[in-house]
PDB file of C-alpha atoms in Angstrom:
ATOM      1  CA  UNK A   1     -16.057  20.873 160.083  1.00 52.00           C
ATOM      2  CA  UNK A   2     -12.376  20.934 161.096  1.00 77.00           C
ATOM      3  CA  UNK A   3     -12.964  23.639 163.672  1.00 82.00           C
ATOM      4  CA  UNK A   4     -15.828  21.650 165.225  1.00 81.00           C
ATOM      5  CA  UNK A   5     -13.841  18.411 165.577  1.00 82.00           C
ATOM      6  CA  UNK A   6     -10.885  20.403 166.895  1.00 87.00           C
ATOM      7  CA  UNK A   7     -13.091  21.991 169.526  1.00 86.00           C
ATOM      8  CA  UNK A   8     -14.462  18.561 170.432  1.00 85.00           C
ATOM      9  CA  UNK A   9     -10.889  17.298 170.871  1.00 86.00           C
ATOM     10  CA  UNK A  10     -10.073  20.304 173.064  1.00 89.00           C
ATOM     11  CA  UNK A  11     -13.112  19.702 175.299  1.00 87.00           C
ATOM     12  CA  UNK A  12     -12.487  15.964 175.583  1.00 86.00           C
ATOM     13  CA  UNK A  13      -8.873  16.635 176.551  1.00 87.00           C
ATOM     14  CA  UNK A  14      -9.918  19.258 179.108  1.00 87.00           C
ATOM     15  CA  UNK A  15     -12.518  16.906 180.602  1.00 84.00           C
ATOM     16  CA  UNK A  16     -10.182  13.910 180.864  1.00 85.00           C
ATOM     17  CA  UNK A  17      -6.871  15.769 181.485  1.00 84.00           C
ATOM     18  CA  UNK A  18      -5.027  13.708 178.905  1.00 88.00           C
ATOM     19  CA  UNK A  19      -4.756  12.983 175.183  1.00 89.00           C
ATOM     20  CA  UNK A  20      -5.014   9.202 175.666  1.00 88.00           C
ATOM     21  CA  UNK A  21      -8.185   9.369 177.738  1.00 87.00           C
ATOM     22  CA  UNK A  22      -9.666  11.918 175.304  1.00 86.00           C
ATOM     23  CA  UNK A  23      -8.850   9.573 172.413  1.00 86.00           C
ATOM     24  CA  UNK A  24     -10.718   6.745 174.108  1.00 86.00           C
ATOM     25  CA  UNK A  25     -13.675   9.039 174.713  1.00 81.00           C
ATOM     26  CA  UNK A  26     -13.762  10.131 171.058  1.00 83.00           C
ATOM     27  CA  UNK A  27     -12.867   6.677 169.707  1.00 83.00           C
ATOM     28  CA  UNK A  28      -9.857   7.941 167.728  1.00 84.00           C
ATOM     29  CA  UNK A  29      -6.103   7.593 168.150  1.00 88.00           C
ATOM     30  CA  UNK A  30      -4.094   9.636 170.647  1.00 89.00           C
ATOM     31  CA  UNK A  31      -2.094  11.240 167.842  1.00 88.00           C
ATOM     32  CA  UNK A  32      -5.304  12.436 166.170  1.00 87.00           C
ATOM     33  CA  UNK A  33      -6.479  14.160 169.345  1.00 88.00           C
ATOM     34  CA  UNK A  34      -3.086  15.797 169.883  1.00 88.00           C
ATOM     35  CA  UNK A  35      -3.008  16.966 166.269  1.00 90.00           C
ATOM     36  CA  UNK A  36      -6.489  18.467 166.469  1.00 89.00           C
ATOM     37  CA  UNK A  37      -5.649  20.374 169.673  1.00 89.00           C
ATOM     38  CA  UNK A  38      -2.410  21.636 168.110  1.00 90.00           C
ATOM     39  CA  UNK A  39      -4.347  22.807 165.034  1.00 89.00           C
ATOM     40  CA  UNK A  40      -6.785  24.684 167.255  1.00 89.00           C
ATOM     41  CA  UNK A  41      -3.953  26.330 169.185  1.00 88.00           C
ATOM     42  CA  UNK A  42      -2.324  27.378 165.894  1.00 89.00           C
ATOM     43  CA  UNK A  43      -5.632  28.805 164.702  1.00 88.00           C
ATOM     44  CA  UNK A  44      -6.155  30.995 167.775  1.00 88.00           C
ATOM     45  CA  UNK A  45      -2.469  31.749 168.284  1.00 89.00           C
ATOM     46  CA  UNK A  46      -2.126  30.698 171.926  1.00 90.00           C
ATOM     47  CA  UNK A  47      -1.536  27.423 173.817  1.00 92.00           C
ATOM     48  CA  UNK A  48      -4.545  25.873 175.532  1.00 91.00           C
ATOM     49  CA  UNK A  49      -2.642  23.354 177.677  1.00 89.00           C
ATOM     50  CA  UNK A  50       0.516  23.252 179.743  1.00 88.00           C
ATOM     51  CA  UNK A  51       2.215  20.048 178.586  1.00 87.00           C
ATOM     52  CA  UNK A  52       4.669  18.010 180.653  1.00 82.00           C
ATOM     53  CA  UNK A  53       5.639  14.361 180.910  1.00 75.00           C
ATOM     54  CA  UNK A  54       3.596  14.048 184.099  1.00 76.00           C
ATOM     55  CA  UNK A  55       0.431  16.046 183.449  1.00 78.00           C
ATOM     56  CA  UNK A  56      -1.648  18.078 181.052  1.00 87.00           C
ATOM     57  CA  UNK A  57      -3.486  21.096 182.423  1.00 88.00           C
ATOM     58  CA  UNK A  58      -5.328  24.059 180.999  1.00 90.00           C
ATOM     59  CA  UNK A  59      -3.543  27.344 180.506  1.00 90.00           C
ATOM     60  CA  UNK A  60      -5.238  30.566 181.546  1.00 89.00           C
ATOM     61  CA  UNK A  61      -6.535  30.924 177.983  1.00 88.00           C
ATOM     62  CA  UNK A  62      -7.786  27.338 178.050  1.00 87.00           C
ATOM     63  CA  UNK A  63      -9.672  27.961 181.292  1.00 87.00           C
ATOM     64  CA  UNK A  64     -11.144  31.131 179.839  1.00 85.00           C
ATOM     65  CA  UNK A  65     -12.449  29.493 176.669  1.00 83.00           C
ATOM     66  CA  UNK A  66     -13.454  25.985 177.758  1.00 85.00           C
ATOM     67  CA  UNK A  67     -17.035  26.848 178.723  1.00 80.00           C
ATOM     68  CA  UNK A  68     -17.602  29.018 175.664  1.00 80.00           C
ATOM     69  CA  UNK A  69     -16.198  26.268 173.472  1.00 84.00           C
ATOM     70  CA  UNK A  70     -18.628  23.820 175.055  1.00 79.00           C
ATOM     71  CA  UNK A  71     -21.515  26.121 174.197  1.00 76.00           C
ATOM     72  CA  UNK A  72     -20.358  26.442 170.573  1.00 79.00           C
ATOM     73  CA  UNK A  73     -20.038  22.672 170.180  1.00 77.00           C
ATOM     74  CA  UNK A  74     -23.436  22.078 171.790  1.00 73.00           C
ATOM     75  CA  UNK A  75     -25.132  24.630 169.539  1.00 72.00           C
ATOM     76  CA  UNK A  76     -23.478  23.245 166.421  1.00 72.00           C
ATOM     77  CA  UNK A  77     -24.361  19.666 167.321  1.00 67.00           C
ATOM     78  CA  UNK A  78     -27.955  20.668 168.026  1.00 65.00           C
ATOM     79  CA  UNK A  79     -28.215  22.465 164.676  1.00 64.00           C
ATOM     80  CA  UNK A  80     -26.732  19.564 162.715  1.00 62.00           C
ATOM     81  CA  UNK A  81     -28.981  17.043 164.432  1.00 59.00           C
ATOM     82  CA  UNK A  82     -32.068  19.132 163.642  1.00 59.00           C
ATOM     83  CA  UNK A  83     -31.035  19.484 159.995  1.00 56.00           C
ATOM     84  CA  UNK A  84     -30.535  15.740 159.689  1.00 51.00           C
ATOM     85  CA  UNK A  85     -33.472  14.654 161.813  1.00 52.00           C
ATOM     86  CA  UNK A  86     -35.449  11.639 160.680  1.00 50.00           C
ATOM     87  CA  UNK A  87     -38.347  11.214 163.046  1.00 47.00           C
ATOM     88  CA  UNK A  88     -38.677  12.729 166.466  1.00 55.00           C
ATOM     89  CA  UNK A  89     -35.709  11.350 168.417  1.00 68.00           C
ATOM     90  CA  UNK A  90     -33.842  13.991 170.402  1.00 77.00           C
ATOM     91  CA  UNK A  91     -30.145  14.209 169.596  1.00 80.00           C
ATOM     92  CA  UNK A  92     -28.218  16.516 171.889  1.00 85.00           C
ATOM     93  CA  UNK A  93     -25.679  16.719 174.715  1.00 89.00           C
ATOM     94  CA  UNK A  94     -27.060  18.302 177.874  1.00 92.00           C
ATOM     95  CA  UNK A  95     -24.770  19.374 180.686  1.00 93.00           C
ATOM     96  CA  UNK A  96     -26.891  19.642 183.825  1.00 95.00           C
ATOM     97  CA  UNK A  97     -26.136  21.010 187.290  1.00 96.00           C
ATOM     98  CA  UNK A  98     -28.353  19.509 189.991  1.00 96.00           C
ATOM     99  CA  UNK A  99     -28.477  19.506 193.825  1.00 94.00           C
ATOM    100  CA  UNK A 100     -27.044  16.407 195.494  1.00 93.00           C
ATOM    101  CA  UNK A 101     -29.839  15.412 197.894  1.00 92.00           C
ATOM    102  CA  UNK A 102     -32.645  16.180 195.472  1.00 93.00           C
ATOM    103  CA  UNK A 103     -30.966  14.212 192.710  1.00 94.00           C
ATOM    104  CA  UNK A 104     -30.394  11.158 194.885  1.00 91.00           C
ATOM    105  CA  UNK A 105     -33.962  11.255 196.247  1.00 90.00           C
ATOM    106  CA  UNK A 106     -36.002  12.357 193.226  1.00 90.00           C
ATOM    107  CA  UNK A 107     -34.192  13.559 190.120  1.00 93.00           C
ATOM    108  CA  UNK A 108     -32.106  10.458 189.388  1.00 93.00           C
ATOM    109  CA  UNK A 109     -35.224   8.558 188.357  1.00 91.00           C
ATOM    110  CA  UNK A 110     -36.402  11.468 186.209  1.00 91.00           C
ATOM    111  CA  UNK A 111     -33.046  11.689 184.432  1.00 94.00           C
ATOM    112  CA  UNK A 112     -33.029   7.936 183.871  1.00 93.00           C
ATOM    113  CA  UNK A 113     -36.557   7.984 182.446  1.00 91.00           C
ATOM    114  CA  UNK A 114     -35.635  10.902 180.195  1.00 92.00           C
ATOM    115  CA  UNK A 115     -32.666   9.061 178.749  1.00 92.00           C
ATOM    116  CA  UNK A 116     -34.720   5.893 178.311  1.00 92.00           C
ATOM    117  CA  UNK A 117     -37.232   7.907 176.293  1.00 89.00           C
ATOM    118  CA  UNK A 118     -34.421   9.531 174.284  1.00 90.00           C
ATOM    119  CA  UNK A 119     -31.667   6.933 173.785  1.00 90.00           C
ATOM    120  CA  UNK A 120     -29.655   9.147 171.422  1.00 88.00           C
ATOM    121  CA  UNK A 121     -29.368  11.878 174.031  1.00 89.00           C
ATOM    122  CA  UNK A 122     -26.151  12.344 176.014  1.00 90.00           C
ATOM    123  CA  UNK A 123     -26.420  13.638 179.575  1.00 93.00           C
ATOM    124  CA  UNK A 124     -23.659  15.023 181.779  1.00 93.00           C
ATOM    125  CA  UNK A 125     -25.008  15.492 185.300  1.00 95.00           C
ATOM    126  CA  UNK A 126     -22.876  17.405 187.810  1.00 94.00           C
ATOM    127  CA  UNK A 127     -24.014  17.500 191.453  1.00 95.00           C
ATOM    128  CA  UNK A 128     -23.282  20.858 193.095  1.00 93.00           C
ATOM    129  CA  UNK A 129     -24.839  22.519 196.134  1.00 92.00           C
ATOM    130  CA  UNK A 130     -24.142  26.164 195.345  1.00 91.00           C
ATOM    131  CA  UNK A 131     -25.494  28.843 192.991  1.00 91.00           C
ATOM    132  CA  UNK A 132     -24.221  28.387 189.429  1.00 91.00           C
ATOM    133  CA  UNK A 133     -24.179  30.789 186.493  1.00 92.00           C
ATOM    134  CA  UNK A 134     -24.852  28.327 183.660  1.00 91.00           C
ATOM    135  CA  UNK A 135     -23.383  30.660 181.036  1.00 88.00           C
ATOM    136  CA  UNK A 136     -19.947  31.098 182.614  1.00 86.00           C
ATOM    137  CA  UNK A 137     -19.748  27.521 183.934  1.00 87.00           C
ATOM    138  CA  UNK A 138     -20.954  25.852 180.758  1.00 86.00           C
ATOM    139  CA  UNK A 139     -24.266  24.275 181.790  1.00 92.00           C
ATOM    140  CA  UNK A 140     -27.374  23.907 179.636  1.00 93.00           C
ATOM    141  CA  UNK A 141     -29.591  23.699 182.724  1.00 95.00           C
ATOM    142  CA  UNK A 142     -28.758  24.540 186.341  1.00 96.00           C
ATOM    143  CA  UNK A 143     -31.346  23.216 188.812  1.00 96.00           C
ATOM    144  CA  UNK A 144     -31.519  24.663 192.310  1.00 94.00           C
ATOM    145  CA  UNK A 145     -33.514  26.613 194.858  1.00 91.00           C
ATOM    146  CA  UNK A 146     -31.160  29.542 195.420  1.00 88.00           C
ATOM    147  CA  UNK A 147     -32.643  32.998 194.681  1.00 84.00           C
ATOM    148  CA  UNK A 148     -29.664  34.156 192.591  1.00 84.00           C
ATOM    149  CA  UNK A 149     -30.222  35.387 189.020  1.00 85.00           C
ATOM    150  CA  UNK A 150     -27.668  35.955 186.260  1.00 89.00           C
ATOM    151  CA  UNK A 151     -27.468  37.975 183.056  1.00 89.00           C
ATOM    152  CA  UNK A 152     -28.278  36.131 179.841  1.00 89.00           C
ATOM    153  CA  UNK A 153     -30.088  33.429 181.810  1.00 93.00           C
ATOM    154  CA  UNK A 154     -33.786  32.524 181.890  1.00 93.00           C
ATOM    155  CA  UNK A 155     -35.197  31.212 185.197  1.00 94.00           C
ATOM    156  CA  UNK A 156     -37.897  28.577 184.716  1.00 93.00           C
ATOM    157  CA  UNK A 157     -39.880  27.779 187.917  1.00 93.00           C
ATOM    158  CA  UNK A 158     -40.336  24.049 188.498  1.00 92.00           C
ATOM    159  CA  UNK A 159     -41.992  23.320 191.864  1.00 90.00           C
ATOM    160  CA  UNK A 160     -42.245  24.818 195.352  1.00 91.00           C
ATOM    161  CA  UNK A 161     -39.859  23.385 197.947  1.00 92.00           C
ATOM    162  CA  UNK A 162     -41.445  22.890 201.371  1.00 93.00           C
ATOM    163  CA  UNK A 163     -39.132  22.912 204.410  1.00 95.00           C
ATOM    164  CA  UNK A 164     -39.806  22.329 208.091  1.00 96.00           C
ATOM    165  CA  UNK A 165     -38.278  21.681 211.509  1.00 97.00           C
ATOM    166  CA  UNK A 166     -38.471  18.158 212.879  1.00 98.00           C
ATOM    167  CA  UNK A 167     -36.973  15.945 215.572  1.00 98.00           C
ATOM    168  CA  UNK A 168     -37.444  12.472 217.032  1.00 97.00           C
ATOM    169  CA  UNK A 169     -39.787  11.852 219.934  1.00 96.00           C
ATOM    170  CA  UNK A 170     -36.804  10.659 221.969  1.00 97.00           C
ATOM    171  CA  UNK A 171     -34.940  13.943 221.418  1.00 97.00           C
ATOM    172  CA  UNK A 172     -37.984  16.043 222.342  1.00 97.00           C
ATOM    173  CA  UNK A 173     -38.597  13.973 225.484  1.00 96.00           C
ATOM    174  CA  UNK A 174     -35.003  14.399 226.607  1.00 96.00           C
ATOM    175  CA  UNK A 175     -34.412  18.049 225.631  1.00 96.00           C
ATOM    176  CA  UNK A 176     -37.913  19.516 225.585  1.00 96.00           C
ATOM    177  CA  UNK A 177     -39.982  20.967 222.759  1.00 97.00           C
ATOM    178  CA  UNK A 178     -39.232  24.568 221.679  1.00 97.00           C
ATOM    179  CA  UNK A 179     -42.216  26.901 221.799  1.00 96.00           C
ATOM    180  CA  UNK A 180     -40.685  29.817 219.880  1.00 96.00           C
ATOM    181  CA  UNK A 181     -37.856  30.068 217.305  1.00 97.00           C
ATOM    182  CA  UNK A 182     -35.669  31.896 219.825  1.00 96.00           C
ATOM    183  CA  UNK A 183     -35.699  28.721 221.974  1.00 97.00           C
ATOM    184  CA  UNK A 184     -33.613  27.020 219.269  1.00 97.00           C
ATOM    185  CA  UNK A 185     -30.429  28.717 220.444  1.00 95.00           C
ATOM    186  CA  UNK A 186     -30.548  26.347 223.455  1.00 94.00           C
ATOM    187  CA  UNK A 187     -31.105  23.244 221.323  1.00 97.00           C
ATOM    188  CA  UNK A 188     -28.935  20.857 219.331  1.00 97.00           C
ATOM    189  CA  UNK A 189     -29.550  21.942 215.727  1.00 97.00           C
ATOM    190  CA  UNK A 190     -28.872  20.115 212.462  1.00 97.00           C
ATOM    191  CA  UNK A 191     -28.290  22.528 209.592  1.00 96.00           C
ATOM    192  CA  UNK A 192     -28.174  22.259 205.802  1.00 95.00           C
ATOM    193  CA  UNK A 193     -24.820  23.817 204.949  1.00 93.00           C
ATOM    194  CA  UNK A 194     -25.727  25.579 201.639  1.00 90.00           C
ATOM    195  CA  UNK A 195     -28.496  27.609 203.310  1.00 90.00           C
ATOM    196  CA  UNK A 196     -26.463  28.209 206.461  1.00 92.00           C
ATOM    197  CA  UNK A 197     -27.134  28.536 210.209  1.00 95.00           C
ATOM    198  CA  UNK A 198     -29.357  31.622 209.881  1.00 96.00           C
ATOM    199  CA  UNK A 199     -32.862  30.173 210.140  1.00 97.00           C
ATOM    200  CA  UNK A 200     -35.855  32.236 209.042  1.00 96.00           C
ATOM    201  CA  UNK A 201     -39.462  31.740 210.155  1.00 97.00           C
ATOM    202  CA  UNK A 202     -42.840  33.321 209.391  1.00 95.00           C
ATOM    203  CA  UNK A 203     -44.369  34.392 212.684  1.00 91.00           C
ATOM    204  CA  UNK A 204     -47.744  35.973 213.505  1.00 90.00           C
ATOM    205  CA  UNK A 205     -46.070  39.402 213.521  1.00 90.00           C
ATOM    206  CA  UNK A 206     -43.748  38.903 210.567  1.00 93.00           C
ATOM    207  CA  UNK A 207     -40.381  37.345 209.796  1.00 95.00           C
ATOM    208  CA  UNK A 208     -38.178  36.000 212.583  1.00 96.00           C
ATOM    209  CA  UNK A 209     -34.491  35.308 211.999  1.00 96.00           C
ATOM    210  CA  UNK A 210     -32.493  33.113 214.377  1.00 96.00           C
ATOM    211  CA  UNK A 211     -28.748  32.380 214.288  1.00 96.00           C
ATOM    212  CA  UNK A 212     -28.187  28.824 215.495  1.00 96.00           C
ATOM    213  CA  UNK A 213     -24.936  27.088 216.385  1.00 93.00           C
ATOM    214  CA  UNK A 214     -25.301  23.720 214.618  1.00 96.00           C
ATOM    215  CA  UNK A 215     -24.269  20.476 216.237  1.00 95.00           C
ATOM    216  CA  UNK A 216     -24.120  19.080 212.680  1.00 97.00           C
ATOM    217  CA  UNK A 217     -23.826  20.827 209.331  1.00 96.00           C
ATOM    218  CA  UNK A 218     -23.936  18.946 206.039  1.00 95.00           C
ATOM    219  CA  UNK A 219     -24.548  19.665 202.366  1.00 91.00           C
ATOM    220  CA  UNK A 220     -26.336  16.293 202.066  1.00 93.00           C
ATOM    221  CA  UNK A 221     -29.900  16.235 203.331  1.00 94.00           C
ATOM    222  CA  UNK A 222     -30.017  12.490 203.940  1.00 95.00           C
ATOM    223  CA  UNK A 223     -27.241  12.911 206.522  1.00 96.00           C
ATOM    224  CA  UNK A 224     -29.381  15.426 208.421  1.00 97.00           C
ATOM    225  CA  UNK A 225     -32.450  13.189 208.173  1.00 97.00           C
ATOM    226  CA  UNK A 226     -30.623  10.164 209.572  1.00 97.00           C
ATOM    227  CA  UNK A 227     -29.141  12.237 212.390  1.00 98.00           C
ATOM    228  CA  UNK A 228     -32.567  13.598 213.324  1.00 98.00           C
ATOM    229  CA  UNK A 229     -34.052  10.078 213.299  1.00 98.00           C
ATOM    230  CA  UNK A 230     -31.203   8.956 215.570  1.00 97.00           C
ATOM    231  CA  UNK A 231     -32.259  11.608 218.092  1.00 97.00           C
ATOM    232  CA  UNK A 232     -29.257  13.886 217.664  1.00 97.00           C
ATOM    233  CA  UNK A 233     -31.123  17.162 217.279  1.00 97.00           C
ATOM    234  CA  UNK A 234     -33.690  19.338 215.519  1.00 98.00           C
ATOM    235  CA  UNK A 235     -33.266  19.505 211.747  1.00 98.00           C
ATOM    236  CA  UNK A 236     -34.303  22.225 209.331  1.00 97.00           C
ATOM    237  CA  UNK A 237     -34.857  20.071 206.271  1.00 96.00           C
ATOM    238  CA  UNK A 238     -36.789  19.686 203.021  1.00 94.00           C
ATOM    239  CA  UNK A 239     -40.100  17.904 203.513  1.00 94.00           C
ATOM    240  CA  UNK A 240     -39.554  15.324 200.774  1.00 93.00           C
ATOM    241  CA  UNK A 241     -36.515  13.938 202.619  1.00 95.00           C
ATOM    242  CA  UNK A 242     -38.461  13.128 205.786  1.00 96.00           C
ATOM    243  CA  UNK A 243     -42.017  12.582 204.487  1.00 94.00           C
ATOM    244  CA  UNK A 244     -41.998   8.857 205.306  1.00 94.00           C
ATOM    245  CA  UNK A 245     -40.529   9.411 208.782  1.00 96.00           C
ATOM    246  CA  UNK A 246     -43.160  12.064 209.523  1.00 96.00           C
ATOM    247  CA  UNK A 247     -45.918   9.791 208.260  1.00 96.00           C
ATOM    248  CA  UNK A 248     -44.939   6.849 210.473  1.00 96.00           C
ATOM    249  CA  UNK A 249     -44.163   9.024 213.497  1.00 96.00           C
ATOM    250  CA  UNK A 250     -40.410   8.429 213.524  1.00 96.00           C
ATOM    251  CA  UNK A 251     -39.981  12.212 213.327  1.00 97.00           C
ATOM    252  CA  UNK A 252     -42.249  14.899 214.758  1.00 97.00           C
ATOM    253  CA  UNK A 253     -42.791  18.387 213.300  1.00 97.00           C
ATOM    254  CA  UNK A 254     -41.536  21.206 215.512  1.00 98.00           C
ATOM    255  CA  UNK A 255     -42.743  24.844 215.716  1.00 97.00           C
ATOM    256  CA  UNK A 256     -45.659  24.329 213.320  1.00 95.00           C
ATOM    257  CA  UNK A 257     -47.000  27.786 214.207  1.00 95.00           C
ATOM    258  CA  UNK A 258     -43.802  29.281 212.776  1.00 96.00           C
ATOM    259  CA  UNK A 259     -43.490  27.892 209.221  1.00 95.00           C
ATOM    260  CA  UNK A 260     -40.283  28.094 207.187  1.00 95.00           C
ATOM    261  CA  UNK A 261     -40.621  30.378 204.130  1.00 92.00           C
ATOM    262  CA  UNK A 262     -41.163  28.341 200.988  1.00 87.00           C
ATOM    263  CA  UNK A 263     -38.504  28.236 198.300  1.00 90.00           C
ATOM    264  CA  UNK A 264     -38.971  27.503 194.603  1.00 91.00           C
ATOM    265  CA  UNK A 265     -36.918  24.975 192.724  1.00 93.00           C
ATOM    266  CA  UNK A 266     -36.053  26.489 189.361  1.00 95.00           C
ATOM    267  CA  UNK A 267     -34.079  25.691 186.246  1.00 96.00           C
ATOM    268  CA  UNK A 268     -31.649  28.394 185.112  1.00 95.00           C
ATOM    269  CA  UNK A 269     -31.094  28.171 181.342  1.00 95.00           C
ATOM    270  CA  UNK A 270     -28.791  30.214 179.085  1.00 92.00           C
ATOM    271  CA  UNK A 271     -30.961  32.255 176.724  1.00 89.00           C
ATOM    272  CA  UNK A 272     -29.295  30.723 173.674  1.00 86.00           C
ATOM    273  CA  UNK A 273     -30.355  27.221 174.843  1.00 89.00           C
ATOM    274  CA  UNK A 274     -33.859  28.119 175.999  1.00 86.00           C
ATOM    275  CA  UNK A 275     -35.638  26.814 172.894  1.00 86.00           C
ATOM    276  CA  UNK A 276     -33.502  23.718 172.326  1.00 88.00           C
ATOM    277  CA  UNK A 277     -35.831  20.748 171.906  1.00 89.00           C
ATOM    278  CA  UNK A 278     -33.985  18.600 174.467  1.00 91.00           C
ATOM    279  CA  UNK A 279     -34.019  21.398 177.058  1.00 93.00           C
ATOM    280  CA  UNK A 280     -37.763  21.948 176.645  1.00 91.00           C
ATOM    281  CA  UNK A 281     -38.465  18.216 176.796  1.00 92.00           C
ATOM    282  CA  UNK A 282     -36.461  17.848 180.007  1.00 93.00           C
ATOM    283  CA  UNK A 283     -38.230  20.822 181.605  1.00 92.00           C
ATOM    284  CA  UNK A 284     -41.600  19.238 180.844  1.00 90.00           C
ATOM    285  CA  UNK A 285     -40.525  15.943 182.402  1.00 89.00           C
ATOM    286  CA  UNK A 286     -39.092  17.656 185.493  1.00 89.00           C
ATOM    287  CA  UNK A 287     -42.297  19.617 186.128  1.00 86.00           C
ATOM    288  CA  UNK A 288     -44.363  16.463 185.748  1.00 83.00           C
ATOM    289  CA  UNK A 289     -42.177  14.190 187.865  1.00 81.00           C
ATOM    290  CA  UNK A 290     -41.672  16.710 190.685  1.00 82.00           C
ATOM    291  CA  UNK A 291     -45.248  17.993 190.789  1.00 77.00           C
ATOM    292  CA  UNK A 292     -47.138  19.101 192.771  1.00 71.00           C
ATOM    293  CA  UNK A 293     -44.300  19.961 195.148  1.00 67.00           C
ATOM    294  CA  UNK A 294     -41.232  18.600 196.902  1.00 77.00           C
TER     295      UNK A 294
END
């Protein structure tokens, strides 16, 4: 068990950038954490941290091994909890990557419900709006709608993600309503930064790709929604973010004859974590809470 507690000390120190903060996290003394990290460094024969009076930072070796160490600790903890299980409570530590806007709007409640149902479960939720390889970056589940795939990773489809163009009635009255995607180059456009200013549509004769010059770009969908409601431009945005505004007429759909290709929200899971009980339970909850679509 020494190697496991030493790895836990290493990860806590890497996460908090200090022995004192790691000690508080692990509920042990600072000297114990420092000793465990030193023992681990002696075992592998290389320093894991650059130490100075002002800061503690990972060495190149530390950066290289931190995510793999996290996977080892997670697997070991999962195994030990299964061996000592009494009842059906889930005992695990899940590190989850999730999109910012989707988490704020929909997933936060799902995560909260999941932890309420499983009070012995630890969750670490990191909000990122870019493709993530969960193996190399140390995640148990990476949620997103990017089409990227990675080796050693299983992609689990969750729900379709509907997107559309919309604008306020005031904007359309002042600037006119586009009739074709190519008209957008003359309009004030509001763009979701992770998917970029190249907008793709399904037309009667096939795909149409338009390069817009956004008035506003943001990686947070609520920012785009509020700007569109304020009359600042035409937004390409996920339907779930503007459903209420569309329903009450605050926003109007634009170019309905040229729909935006649908994306799928998926969970990317390292193969070694695919069958973990906590991972499977969370996937079930996500599919239920996000269904039928976003």
